[in-house]
Amino acid sequence: MKSVILFAATLLLGTSVWAADITPSTLVGRYNIEAKALNKSAKFRLVVIDAKQFEIQRLYDDHAGKICNGTYQLKEESNWGEGGFGTNKIFKGLFSCPDDRSKTADFDINFKTFTTRDLEKGAYVEVTSSLASGMTLNAKMKKE
């Protein structure tokens, strides 16, 4: 009986660790992102280095683009959805590329109410950017 209770406790505690909230520290890692809009798609590699910095790189069919560097903040935004009241996590990034550091671009990734477990399996997030003004793109984001 004691082993059954211990096993159940391990499952409950282990599940909450695996399905951790998205925070700057749990977000650290490599991600593949594929965004689609208007019958076109673009692939990116996002590397979250630490709680403030990231790298982003466009991936083409035959080569990888230059690595651009930036900083980000993780913001919370209240929302009302099918499941009731919730909080969306928004990655707000600003980056520049090595060929011209004076030009910057920004983008937001809306993680909705996803957890780190969802990102490990692959989750559809919403992306907005100054590069595609006025558009919200659906993108699949998966942790490597």
Coordinates of C-alpha atoms in Angstrom, one line a residue:
M1 CA 0.0 0.0 0.0
K2 CA 2.8 2.4 0.9
S3 CA 4.4 1.8 -2.5
V4 CA 1.1 2.6 -4.3
I5 CA 0.8 5.9 -2.5
L6 CA 4.5 6.7 -3.2
F7 CA 4.0 5.9 -6.9
A8 CA 0.8 8.1 -7.1
A9 CA 2.6 11.0 -5.4
T10 CA 5.6 10.6 -7.9
L11 CA 3.2 10.7 -10.8
L12 CA 1.4 13.8 -9.6
L13 CA 4.6 15.7 -8.7
G14 CA 6.4 14.5 -11.9
T15 CA 3.5 15.6 -14.1
S16 CA 3.5 19.2 -12.7
V17 CA 7.3 19.4 -13.3
W18 CA 6.9 18.3 -16.9
A19 CA 4.0 20.6 -17.5
A20 CA 5.7 23.7 -16.1
D21 CA 4.4 27.2 -16.8
I22 CA 6.2 29.2 -19.4
T23 CA 8.7 31.5 -17.6
P24 CA 11.9 33.1 -18.8
S25 CA 13.9 30.2 -17.1
T26 CA 11.7 27.4 -18.5
L27 CA 11.8 28.9 -22.0
V28 CA 15.6 28.5 -22.4
G29 CA 16.3 26.1 -25.3
R30 CA 16.1 25.6 -29.0
Y31 CA 12.9 25.8 -31.0
N32 CA 11.8 25.2 -34.6
I33 CA 9.0 27.5 -35.8
E34 CA 7.1 27.1 -39.0
A35 CA 4.8 30.0 -39.9
K36 CA 2.3 29.9 -42.7
A37 CA 0.3 32.7 -44.3
L38 CA -1.2 33.3 -47.8
N39 CA 0.0 29.9 -49.2
K40 CA 3.6 30.7 -48.1
S41 CA 5.6 29.3 -45.3
A42 CA 8.8 30.3 -43.5
K43 CA 10.9 28.3 -41.1
F44 CA 13.0 29.7 -38.2
R45 CA 15.2 28.5 -35.5
L46 CA 14.7 30.4 -32.2
V47 CA 17.4 29.9 -29.5
V48 CA 16.4 31.3 -26.1
I49 CA 19.8 31.8 -24.5
D50 CA 18.8 33.1 -21.1
A51 CA 16.0 35.1 -19.3
K52 CA 16.6 38.1 -21.6
Q53 CA 18.5 37.2 -24.8
F54 CA 17.7 35.1 -27.9
E55 CA 19.0 34.3 -31.4
I56 CA 16.8 33.8 -34.4
Q57 CA 17.7 32.4 -37.8
R58 CA 15.7 31.9 -41.0
L59 CA 15.9 28.4 -42.4
Y60 CA 15.7 28.0 -46.2
D61 CA 15.4 24.7 -48.0
D62 CA 19.0 24.7 -49.1
H63 CA 20.7 26.8 -46.5
A64 CA 20.4 28.7 -43.2
G65 CA 20.3 32.5 -43.0
K66 CA 22.3 34.8 -40.8
I67 CA 21.9 34.6 -37.1
C68 CA 20.3 37.7 -35.6
N69 CA 20.4 38.6 -31.9
G70 CA 17.9 40.2 -29.7
T71 CA 16.3 40.7 -26.3
Y72 CA 12.9 39.7 -25.0
Q73 CA 10.4 40.1 -22.2
L74 CA 7.8 37.6 -21.2
K75 CA 4.5 39.5 -20.5
E76 CA 1.2 38.3 -19.2
E77 CA -2.1 39.3 -20.8
S78 CA -5.5 38.5 -19.4
N79 CA -8.1 37.0 -21.7
W80 CA -11.5 35.5 -21.8
G81 CA -11.9 32.3 -23.7
E82 CA -13.9 29.1 -24.0
G83 CA -12.5 27.8 -20.7
G84 CA -13.2 31.0 -18.9
F85 CA -10.8 33.6 -17.6
G86 CA -7.1 32.9 -18.3
T87 CA -3.7 34.5 -18.8
N88 CA -1.8 34.4 -22.0
K89 CA 2.0 34.5 -22.0
I90 CA 3.4 36.8 -24.7
F91 CA 7.1 36.6 -25.8
K92 CA 8.0 40.2 -26.9
G93 CA 11.2 40.1 -28.9
L94 CA 13.3 42.9 -30.5
F95 CA 16.2 41.9 -32.7
S96 CA 18.8 43.2 -35.2
C97 CA 21.0 41.4 -37.6
P98 CA 24.8 41.6 -38.1
D99 CA 24.7 43.3 -41.5
D100 CA 22.9 46.4 -40.1
R101 CA 22.5 46.8 -36.4
S102 CA 20.7 50.1 -36.8
K103 CA 17.6 48.3 -38.3
T104 CA 15.5 46.5 -35.7
A105 CA 12.5 44.3 -36.0
D106 CA 10.1 43.2 -33.3
F107 CA 7.7 40.3 -33.0
D108 CA 5.4 38.8 -30.4
I109 CA 4.7 35.1 -29.8
N110 CA 1.4 34.4 -28.1
F111 CA 1.7 31.2 -26.2
K112 CA -1.9 31.4 -25.1
T113 CA -2.2 29.1 -22.0
F114 CA 0.3 26.5 -23.2
T115 CA 2.9 24.9 -20.9
T116 CA 6.4 23.8 -21.6
R117 CA 5.1 20.2 -22.2
D118 CA 2.9 21.6 -25.0
L119 CA 6.0 23.2 -26.6
E120 CA 7.9 19.9 -26.4
K121 CA 5.1 18.1 -28.3
G122 CA 4.6 21.1 -30.7
A123 CA 2.0 23.8 -30.2
Y124 CA 0.3 26.2 -32.6
V125 CA 1.1 29.8 -31.4
E126 CA 0.1 33.2 -32.8
V127 CA 2.9 35.4 -34.1
T128 CA 2.7 39.1 -35.0
S129 CA 5.6 41.2 -36.3
S130 CA 6.6 44.6 -37.5
L131 CA 7.8 42.7 -40.6
A132 CA 4.2 41.7 -41.5
S133 CA 2.3 44.6 -40.2
G134 CA -1.4 44.0 -39.4
M135 CA -1.2 40.2 -39.8
T136 CA -1.4 37.5 -37.2
L137 CA 0.3 34.3 -38.3
N138 CA -0.4 30.8 -37.0
A139 CA 2.9 29.0 -36.4
K140 CA 3.9 25.6 -35.1
M141 CA 6.5 25.9 -32.4
K142 CA 8.4 22.8 -31.2
K143 CA 11.2 22.5 -28.8
E144 CA 14.2 20.6 -30.2

